Amino acid sequence: MNFRTPLVTHMYTADPSAHVFEGKLYIYPSHDIENEGEDDDKGGHFVMEDYHVLSMDDIGAPCIDHGVALHVKDVPWAKKQMWDSDVAYKNGKYYLYFPAKDKDDIFRIGVAVSDTPTGPFKAEAKHIPDGYSIDPAVFVDDDGKAYIYFGGLWGGQLEKWQTGVFLEGDPKMEPGDDGPQGDEPGLGPMFAELNDDMLSFKDKPRELKILDENGKPITAGDKDRWYFEAPWVHKFKGKYYLSYSTGPTHFICYAEGDSPAGPFTYKGRILEPVVGWTTHHSIVEFKGEWYLFYHDSKLSGGKTYLRTAMYTKLDIADDGTITTILPY
């Protein structure tokens, strides 16, 4: 089985969002592109401009690239940086949720629609009202209600939305200085329930709360457990699990809750650090087994902005405890 090996090698792929549609696995990665930009903490060297759709008929089967499903030039409101995306199925349609910078270099969340899981996807003319920052992930519950989770710090601009409107801040600030510090509660991802049309939010996004074992918010100074980016929600035996990246400390962690709206209590680590600056993942059940999709930068020789998506089996105990994975 092709565990822990690249899904594809003819291009660089990252941030893989995996789903089971029509009885097989579909993976929606971002597409890393070689460029001359220098590494920076605001992610300016991540220049992704389109989305490809990948699929596998089974675990270990060849991974097929279905080509470009959406390009930034076909998104009326978008300027650049098509970062991590996700896809949900409802109403007989497939909905691609994606971030991109608008003409003012502010990250917004957009949506595009297709009749098939492989696209092509047609983008809505405007971004989703109240959709901002990066890393949208959609969870459709057993009752058909759909929830979107999003937000990433620093280059993802989440801390700039603490008042409900975008505040640029002092450009001389170090990344993150305009967010909570030390013992202050760290920022959590934002979430909202989607309307039945899957194109808009039912209400204003709210912040998800991530708590420690004592019921206190994870603090901004707790760098091994704080939320940085890459929210993902899955359900296991009636419980909801939020997993996320700790950013600079390179862990994928998870927390448990009784509702898709949280609060979520920290439980542990899913994945130890990989080669590269970012870790971004998804979790999916396929034919009775659970799998973790993620990326690293080994194929590019450690270039942080040229990543490669892969997957491995995920061991989940009956009580929902996830066994920590060592990537190498």
Coordinates of N, CA, C and O in Angstrom, one line a residue, residues 116-280:
T116 N -20.3 17.4 -10.6 CA -19.5 16.2 -10.4 C -18.4 16.5 -9.4 O -18.0 17.6 -9.2
P117 N -17.9 15.5 -8.7 CA -16.8 15.7 -7.8 C -15.5 16.1 -8.4 O -14.6 16.7 -7.7
T118 N -15.3 15.9 -9.7 CA -14.0 16.3 -10.3 C -14.1 17.7 -11.0 O -13.1 18.2 -11.5
G119 N -15.3 18.3 -10.9 CA -15.4 19.6 -11.6 C -15.5 19.5 -13.1 O -15.8 18.4 -13.6
P120 N -15.3 20.6 -13.8 CA -14.8 21.9 -13.3 C -15.9 22.6 -12.4 O -17.1 22.3 -12.6
F121 N -15.4 23.5 -11.5 CA -16.2 24.2 -10.6 C -16.4 25.6 -11.1 O -15.4 26.3 -11.6
K122 N -17.6 26.1 -11.0 CA -17.9 27.5 -11.4 C -18.0 28.4 -10.2 O -18.9 28.1 -9.3
A123 N -17.2 29.4 -10.1 CA -17.2 30.2 -8.9 C -18.4 31.2 -8.9 O -18.8 31.8 -9.9
E124 N -18.9 31.5 -7.7 CA -19.8 32.5 -7.5 C -19.2 33.9 -7.8 O -17.9 34.0 -7.6
A125 N -19.9 34.8 -8.2 CA -19.4 36.1 -8.6 C -18.8 36.9 -7.4 O -17.8 37.7 -7.6
K126 N -19.3 36.7 -6.2 CA -18.7 37.4 -5.0 C -18.4 36.3 -4.0 O -18.9 35.2 -4.0
H127 N -17.4 36.7 -3.1 CA -17.1 35.8 -2.0 C -18.2 35.8 -1.0 O -19.2 36.6 -1.0
I128 N -18.2 34.8 -0.1 CA -19.3 34.6 0.9 C -19.3 35.8 1.9 O -18.2 36.1 2.5
P129 N -20.4 36.4 2.1 CA -20.4 37.5 3.1 C -20.0 36.9 4.5 O -20.4 35.8 4.8
D130 N -19.1 37.6 5.1 CA -18.6 37.3 6.5 C -17.7 36.1 6.4 O -17.3 35.5 7.4
G131 N -17.3 35.7 5.2 CA -16.2 34.6 5.1 C -14.9 35.3 4.8 O -14.7 36.0 3.9
Y132 N -13.9 35.0 5.7 CA -12.6 35.6 5.7 C -11.5 34.6 6.2 O -11.8 33.5 6.6
S133 N -10.3 35.1 6.1 CA -9.1 34.3 6.5 C -9.0 33.1 5.5 O -9.3 33.2 4.3
I134 N -8.5 31.9 6.0 CA -8.1 30.8 5.2 C -8.6 29.5 5.7 O -9.3 29.4 6.7
D135 N -8.3 28.4 5.0 CA -8.5 27.0 5.4 C -9.9 26.6 5.7 O -10.2 26.1 6.8
P136 N -10.9 26.9 4.8 CA -12.2 26.5 5.0 C -12.3 24.9 5.0 O -11.7 24.3 4.2
A137 N -13.1 24.4 5.9 CA -13.4 23.0 6.0 C -14.9 22.8 6.3 O -15.4 23.5 7.2
V138 N -15.5 21.9 5.6 CA -17.0 21.8 5.8 C -17.3 20.4 6.3 O -16.8 19.4 5.8
F139 N -18.1 20.3 7.4 CA -18.6 19.1 8.0 C -20.1 19.0 7.8 O -20.8 19.9 8.2
V140 N -20.6 18.0 7.1 CA -22.0 17.7 7.0 C -22.4 16.7 8.0 O -22.0 15.5 7.9
D141 N -23.3 17.0 8.9 CA -23.7 16.1 10.0 C -24.7 15.1 9.5 O -25.3 15.2 8.4
D142 N -25.0 14.1 10.4 CA -26.0 13.1 10.0 C -27.4 13.6 9.7 O -28.1 13.0 9.0
D143 N -27.7 14.7 10.3 CA -29.0 15.3 10.1 C -29.1 16.2 8.9 O -30.1 16.8 8.6
G144 N -28.0 16.3 8.1 CA -28.0 17.1 6.9 C -27.5 18.5 7.1 O -27.3 19.2 6.1
K145 N -27.4 18.9 8.3 CA -26.9 20.3 8.6 C -25.4 20.4 8.2 O -24.6 19.5 8.5
A146 N -25.0 21.5 7.6 CA -23.6 21.7 7.2 C -23.0 22.8 7.9 O -23.6 23.9 8.1
Y147 N -21.8 22.6 8.4 CA -21.0 23.6 9.1 C -19.7 23.9 8.4 O -19.0 23.0 8.0
I148 N -19.3 25.2 8.4 CA -18.0 25.5 7.8 C -17.1 26.1 9.0 O -17.6 26.8 9.8
Y149 N -15.9 25.6 8.9 CA -14.8 26.1 9.9 C -13.7 26.7 9.1 O -13.3 26.2 8.0
F150 N -13.1 27.8 9.6 CA -12.1 28.4 8.9 C -11.2 29.3 9.8 O -11.6 29.6 10.9
G151 N -10.1 29.7 9.3 CA -9.2 30.7 10.0 C -7.8 30.2 10.2 O -7.6 29.0 10.6
G152 N -6.9 31.1 9.9 CA -5.5 30.8 10.2 C -4.8 32.1 10.6 O -5.1 33.2 10.1
L153 N -3.8 31.9 11.5 CA -3.1 33.1 12.0 C -2.0 33.6 11.1 O -1.7 32.9 10.1
W154 N -1.4 34.7 11.4 CA -0.3 35.3 10.7 C -0.7 35.6 9.2 O -1.5 36.4 9.0
G155 N -0.1 34.8 8.3 CA -0.4 35.0 6.9 C -1.9 34.8 6.6 O -2.4 35.4 5.6
G156 N -2.6 34.0 7.4 CA -4.0 33.8 7.2 C -4.9 34.9 7.7 O -6.1 34.8 7.5
Q157 N -4.3 35.9 8.5 CA -4.9 37.1 8.8 C -6.1 37.0 9.9 O -6.8 37.9 10.2
L158 N -6.2 35.8 10.5 CA -7.3 35.6 11.5 C -7.3 36.7 12.6 O -8.3 37.2 13.0
E159 N -6.1 37.0 13.1 CA -6.0 37.9 14.3 C -6.5 39.3 13.9 O -6.8 40.1 14.8
K160 N -6.5 39.6 12.6 CA -6.9 40.9 12.2 C -8.4 41.2 12.2 O -8.9 42.3 11.9
W161 N -9.2 40.1 12.5 CA -10.6 40.2 12.4 C -11.2 40.1 13.9 O -12.4 39.9 14.0
Q162 N -10.5 40.4 14.9 CA -11.0 40.2 16.3 C -12.1 41.2 16.6 O -12.9 40.9 17.5
T163 N -12.2 42.3 15.9 CA -13.3 43.3 16.2 C -14.5 43.1 15.3 O -15.5 43.7 15.4
G164 N -14.4 42.1 14.3 CA -15.4 41.8 13.4 C -15.2 42.5 12.1 O -16.0 42.3 11.1
V165 N -14.2 43.4 12.0 CA -13.8 44.0 10.7 C -12.3 43.9 10.6 O -11.6 43.7 11.6
F166 N -11.8 44.0 9.4 CA -10.4 43.8 9.1 C -9.6 45.0 9.5 O -9.9 46.1 9.1
L167 N -8.6 44.8 10.4 CA -7.7 45.8 10.9 C -6.3 45.5 10.5 O -5.8 44.5 10.9
E168 N -5.7 46.3 9.6 CA -4.4 46.0 9.0 C -3.3 45.9 10.1 O -2.5 45.0 10.1
G169 N -3.3 46.9 11.1 CA -2.3 46.9 12.1 C -1.0 47.6 11.6 O -0.9 47.9 10.5
D170 N -0.1 47.7 12.5 CA 1.2 48.3 12.2 C 2.0 47.4 11.4 O 2.4 46.3 11.9
P171 N 2.4 47.8 10.2 CA 3.2 46.9 9.4 C 4.6 46.6 10.0 O 5.3 45.7 9.6
K172 N 5.0 47.4 11.0 CA 6.3 47.1 11.7 C 6.2 46.0 12.7 O 7.2 45.5 13.2
M173 N 5.0 45.6 13.0 CA 4.8 44.5 14.0 C 5.3 43.2 13.5 O 5.3 42.9 12.3
E174 N 5.8 42.4 14.4 CA 6.2 41.0 14.0 C 4.9 40.2 13.9 O 3.9 40.5 14.5
P175 N 4.9 39.2 13.0 CA 3.7 38.4 12.8 C 3.2 37.9 14.1 O 3.9 37.3 14.9
G176 N 1.9 38.1 14.3 CA 1.2 37.5 15.5 C 1.2 38.5 16.7 O 0.4 38.3 17.7
D177 N 1.9 39.6 16.6 CA 1.9 40.6 17.7 C 0.6 41.3 17.9 O 0.4 41.8 19.0
D178 N -0.3 41.3 16.9 CA -1.6 41.9 17.1 C -2.6 40.9 17.5 O -3.8 41.2 17.6
G179 N -2.2 39.7 17.9 CA -3.1 38.7 18.5 C -2.9 38.5 20.0 O -2.0 39.2 20.6
P180 N -3.6 37.6 20.6 CA -3.4 37.4 22.0 C -2.0 36.9 22.3 O -1.4 36.3 21.5
Q181 N -1.6 37.1 23.6 CA -0.2 36.8 24.0 C -0.2 36.1 25.3 O -1.2 36.2 26.1
G182 N 0.8 35.3 25.6 CA 1.0 34.7 26.9 C -0.1 33.9 27.4 O -0.6 32.9 26.8
D183 N -0.6 34.3 28.6 CA -1.7 33.6 29.3 C -3.1 34.0 28.8 O -4.1 33.5 29.3
E184 N -3.2 34.9 27.8 CA -4.5 35.2 27.2 C -5.0 34.0 26.4 O -4.2 33.3 25.8
P185 N -6.3 33.8 26.4 CA -6.9 32.7 25.6 C -6.5 32.9 24.1 O -6.5 34.0 23.6
G186 N -6.0 31.8 23.5 CA -5.6 31.9 22.1 C -6.9 31.9 21.3 O -8.0 31.6 21.7
L187 N -6.7 32.4 20.1 CA -7.8 32.5 19.1 C -8.1 31.1 18.6 O -7.2 30.3 18.3
G188 N -9.4 30.8 18.5 CA -9.9 29.5 17.9 C -10.3 29.7 16.5 O -10.4 30.9 16.0
P189 N -10.6 28.7 15.8 CA -11.1 28.9 14.4 C -12.5 29.4 14.5 O -13.2 29.3 15.5
M190 N -13.0 30.0 13.4 CA -14.3 30.5 13.3 C -15.2 29.4 12.7 O -14.7 28.5 12.0
F191 N -16.5 29.5 13.0 CA -17.4 28.5 12.4 C -18.8 29.1 12.2 O -19.2 30.1 12.9
A192 N -19.5 28.6 11.3 CA -20.9 29.0 11.0 C -21.7 27.8 10.4 O -21.1 27.0 9.7
E193 N -23.0 27.8 10.6 CA -23.8 26.8 9.9 C -24.1 27.4 8.5 O -24.4 28.6 8.4
L194 N -24.1 26.6 7.5 CA -24.4 27.0 6.2 C -25.9 27.0 5.9 O -26.6 26.1 6.4
N195 N -26.3 27.9 5.1 CA -27.7 27.8 4.7 C -27.9 26.6 3.8 O -27.0 26.0 3.3
D196 N -29.2 26.3 3.5 CA -29.5 25.1 2.7 C -28.9 25.2 1.3 O -28.6 24.2 0.7
D197 N -28.7 26.4 0.8 CA -28.2 26.6 -0.5 C -26.7 26.4 -0.6 O -26.1 26.4 -1.7
M198 N -26.1 26.2 0.6 CA -24.6 26.0 0.7 C -23.8 27.1 0.2 O -22.5 27.0 0.1
L199 N -24.4 28.3 0.0 CA -23.6 29.4 -0.6 C -23.5 30.6 0.4 O -22.8 31.5 0.0
S200 N -24.0 30.5 1.5 CA -24.0 31.6 2.5 C -24.1 31.0 3.9 O -24.5 29.9 4.1
F201 N -23.8 31.9 4.9 CA -23.9 31.5 6.3 C -25.3 31.8 6.9 O -25.9 32.8 6.5
K202 N -25.8 31.0 7.8 CA -27.1 31.3 8.4 C -27.0 32.5 9.4 O -28.0 33.2 9.6
D203 N -25.8 32.6 10.0 CA -25.6 33.7 10.9 C -24.2 34.1 10.9 O -23.3 33.5 10.2
K204 N -23.8 35.1 11.7 CA -22.4 35.6 11.8 C -21.5 34.4 12.3 O -21.9 33.7 13.2
P205 N -20.3 34.3 11.8 CA -19.4 33.3 12.3 C -19.1 33.5 13.8 O -19.1 34.7 14.3
R206 N -18.9 32.5 14.5 CA -18.5 32.5 15.9 C -17.2 31.8 16.1 O -16.8 30.9 15.3
E207 N -16.5 32.1 17.2 CA -15.3 31.4 17.5 C -15.5 30.1 18.2 O -16.3 30.1 19.2
L208 N -14.8 29.1 17.8 CA -14.9 27.8 18.5 C -13.9 27.9 19.7 O -12.8 28.4 19.6
K209 N -14.4 27.3 20.8 CA -13.6 27.3 22.0 C -12.8 26.0 22.2 O -13.4 24.9 22.1
I210 N -11.5 26.1 22.4 CA -10.7 24.9 22.6 C -10.2 25.0 24.1 O -9.5 25.9 24.4
L211 N -10.6 24.0 24.9 CA -10.3 24.0 26.3 C -9.2 23.0 26.7 O -9.1 22.0 26.0
D212 N -8.6 23.2 27.8 CA -7.6 22.3 28.4 C -8.4 21.3 29.2 O -9.6 21.3 29.4
E213 N -7.6 20.4 29.9 CA -8.2 19.3 30.7 C -8.9 19.9 31.9 O -9.8 19.2 32.5
N214 N -8.7 21.1 32.3 CA -9.4 21.8 33.4 C -10.5 22.7 33.0 O -11.1 23.4 33.8
G215 N -10.9 22.6 31.7 CA -12.0 23.4 31.2 C -11.6 24.9 31.0 O -12.5 25.7 30.8
K216 N -10.3 25.2 31.0 CA -9.9 26.6 30.7 C -9.4 26.7 29.3 O -8.9 25.7 28.7
P217 N -9.6 27.8 28.6 CA -9.1 28.0 27.3 C -7.7 27.8 27.1 O -6.8 28.2 27.9
I218 N -7.3 27.1 26.0 CA -5.9 26.9 25.7 C -5.3 28.3 25.4 O -5.9 29.2 24.7
T219 N -4.2 28.6 26.1 CA -3.6 30.0 26.0 C -2.8 30.2 24.8 O -2.3 29.3 24.1
A220 N -2.6 31.5 24.4 CA -1.7 31.8 23.3 C -0.3 31.4 23.5 O 0.5 31.2 22.5
G221 N 0.1 31.3 24.8 CA 1.5 31.0 25.1 C 1.8 29.5 25.1 O 2.9 29.0 25.1
D222 N 0.7 28.7 25.0 CA 0.8 27.2 25.0 C 1.0 26.7 23.6 O 0.1 26.2 22.9
K223 N 2.2 26.9 23.0 CA 2.5 26.8 21.6 C 2.4 25.3 21.1 O 2.2 25.1 19.9
D224 N 2.5 24.3 22.1 CA 2.3 22.9 21.6 C 0.9 22.5 21.5 O 0.6 21.5 20.9
R225 N -0.1 23.4 22.0 CA -1.5 23.0 21.9 C -2.4 24.1 21.3 O -3.6 23.8 21.0
W226 N -1.8 25.3 21.1 CA -2.7 26.4 20.6 C -3.1 26.1 19.2 O -2.5 25.4 18.4
Y227 N -4.2 26.7 18.8 CA -4.7 26.7 17.5 C -4.0 27.7 16.6 O -3.9 28.9 17.0
F228 N -3.5 27.2 15.4 CA -2.9 28.1 14.5 C -3.6 28.2 13.2 O -3.8 29.2 12.6
E229 N -4.0 27.0 12.6 CA -4.6 26.9 11.3 C -5.2 25.5 11.1 O -5.1 24.7 11.9
A230 N -5.7 25.3 9.9 CA -6.1 24.0 9.4 C -7.1 23.3 10.2 O -6.9 22.1 10.7
P231 N -8.3 23.8 10.5 CA -9.4 23.1 11.2 C -10.0 22.0 10.4 O -10.1 22.1 9.2
W232 N -10.3 20.9 11.0 CA -11.0 19.8 10.4 C -11.9 19.1 11.4 O -11.5 19.0 12.6
V233 N -13.1 18.7 11.1 CA -14.0 18.1 12.0 C -14.5 16.8 11.5 O -14.9 16.7 10.3
H234 N -14.4 15.7 12.3 CA -15.0 14.4 12.0 C -15.8 13.9 13.1 O -15.6 14.4 14.3
K235 N -16.6 13.0 12.9 CA -17.5 12.4 13.9 C -17.2 11.0 14.1 O -17.0 10.2 13.2
F236 N -17.2 10.5 15.4 CA -16.8 9.2 15.7 C -17.7 8.7 16.9 O -17.6 9.3 18.0
K237 N -18.6 7.7 16.7 CA -19.4 7.2 17.8 C -20.1 8.3 18.6 O -20.1 8.3 19.8
G238 N -20.7 9.2 17.8 CA -21.6 10.2 18.5 C -20.8 11.4 19.0 O -21.5 12.4 19.4
K239 N -19.5 11.4 19.0 CA -18.7 12.5 19.5 C -18.1 13.3 18.2 O -17.9 12.7 17.2
Y240 N -17.8 14.6 18.4 CA -17.3 15.4 17.4 C -15.8 15.7 17.7 O -15.5 15.9 18.9
Y241 N -15.0 15.6 16.7 CA -13.5 15.8 16.9 C -13.0 16.9 16.0 O -13.1 16.9 14.8
L242 N -12.5 18.0 16.7 CA -11.8 19.1 15.9 C -10.3 18.8 15.9 O -9.7 18.6 17.0
S243 N -9.7 18.7 14.8 CA -8.3 18.6 14.7 C -7.7 19.8 14.0 O -8.4 20.5 13.2
Y244 N -6.4 20.1 14.2 CA -5.9 21.4 13.8 C -4.4 21.4 13.8 O -3.8 20.5 14.5
S245 N -3.8 22.4 13.2 CA -2.3 22.5 13.2 C -1.9 23.5 14.2 O -2.6 24.6 14.4
T246 N -0.8 23.3 14.9 CA -0.3 24.3 15.9 C 0.7 25.2 15.2 O 1.4 26.0 15.9
G247 N 0.8 25.1 13.9 CA 1.6 26.1 13.1 C 3.1 25.9 13.4 O 3.7 24.9 13.0
P248 N 3.8 26.9 14.0 CA 5.2 26.9 14.1 C 5.8 25.7 14.9 O 6.9 25.3 14.7
T249 N 4.9 25.1 15.7 CA 5.4 23.9 16.5 C 5.1 22.6 15.7 O 5.6 21.5 16.2
H250 N 4.4 22.7 14.6 CA 4.3 21.6 13.7 C 3.6 20.3 14.2 O 3.8 19.2 13.7
F251 N 2.6 20.5 15.1 CA 1.9 19.3 15.5 C 0.5 19.4 14.9 O -0.1 20.5 14.7
I252 N -0.1 18.2 14.6 CA -1.5 18.1 14.4 C -2.1 17.6 15.7 O -1.8 16.5 16.1
C253 N -3.0 18.4 16.3 CA -3.6 18.0 17.6 C -5.1 17.8 17.4 O -5.7 18.1 16.3
Y254 N -5.8 17.2 18.4 CA -7.2 17.1 18.3 C -7.9 17.3 19.6 O -7.3 17.2 20.7
A255 N -9.2 17.7 19.6 CA -10.0 17.9 20.7 C -11.4 17.4 20.5 O -11.8 17.2 19.4
E256 N -12.1 17.0 21.6 CA -13.3 16.3 21.6 C -14.5 17.2 22.1 O -14.3 18.0 23.0
G257 N -15.6 17.1 21.4 CA -16.8 17.8 21.9 C -18.1 17.1 21.7 O -18.1 16.0 21.0
D258 N -19.2 17.6 22.2 CA -20.5 17.0 22.1 C -21.3 17.6 21.0 O -22.5 17.1 20.8
S259 N -20.8 18.6 20.4 CA -21.6 19.3 19.4 C -20.6 19.9 18.3 O -19.5 20.1 18.6
P260 N -21.1 20.0 17.1 CA -20.2 20.6 16.0 C -19.9 22.1 16.4 O -19.0 22.6 15.8
A261 N -20.6 22.7 17.3 CA -20.3 24.0 17.7 C -19.4 24.1 18.9 O -19.2 25.2 19.4
G262 N -18.9 22.9 19.4 CA -18.0 22.9 20.5 C -18.8 23.2 21.8 O -20.0 23.1 21.9
P263 N -18.1 23.5 22.9 CA -16.6 23.6 23.0 C -15.9 22.3 22.8 O -16.6 21.2 23.0
F264 N -14.7 22.3 22.5 CA -13.8 21.1 22.3 C -12.8 21.1 23.4 O -12.1 22.1 23.7
T265 N -12.6 19.9 24.0 CA -11.5 19.7 25.0 C -10.3 19.0 24.4 O -10.5 17.9 23.8
Y266 N -9.2 19.6 24.6 CA -7.9 19.0 24.0 C -7.7 17.6 24.5 O -7.9 17.3 25.7
K267 N -7.3 16.7 23.5 CA -7.1 15.3 23.9 C -5.7 14.8 23.6 O -5.2 13.9 24.2
G268 N -5.0 15.4 22.6 CA -3.7 14.9 22.3 C -3.2 15.2 20.9 O -3.8 16.0 20.2
R269 N -2.2 14.5 20.5 CA -1.6 14.8 19.2 C -1.9 13.6 18.2 O -1.9 12.5 18.6
I270 N -2.1 14.0 17.0 CA -2.3 13.0 15.9 C -1.1 12.8 15.2 O -0.7 11.6 14.9
L271 N -0.3 13.8 14.8 CA 0.9 13.7 14.0 C 2.0 14.6 14.6 O 1.8 15.7 14.9
E272 N 3.2 13.9 14.7 CA 4.4 14.7 15.0 C 4.9 15.5 13.9 O 4.4 15.3 12.7
P273 N 5.8 16.4 14.1 CA 6.3 17.3 13.0 C 6.8 16.5 11.8 O 7.5 15.5 11.9
V274 N 6.6 17.1 10.6 CA 7.0 16.6 9.3 C 8.1 17.6 8.8 O 8.3 18.7 9.3
V275 N 8.8 17.2 7.7 CA 9.7 18.0 7.1 C 9.0 19.2 6.4 O 8.0 18.9 5.6
G276 N 9.4 20.4 6.7 CA 8.7 21.6 6.1 C 8.1 22.4 7.2 O 8.0 22.1 8.4
W277 N 7.7 23.6 6.8 CA 7.2 24.6 7.8 C 5.8 24.4 8.2 O 5.4 24.6 9.4
T278 N 4.9 23.8 7.4 CA 3.5 23.7 7.7 C 3.1 22.2 7.8 O 3.8 21.3 7.2
T279 N 2.0 22.0 8.5 CA 1.4 20.7 8.6 C -0.1 20.9 8.4 O -0.7 21.8 9.0
H280 N -0.7 20.2 7.4 CA -2.1 20.5 7.1 C -2.7 19.1 6.7 O -2.1 18.4 5.9

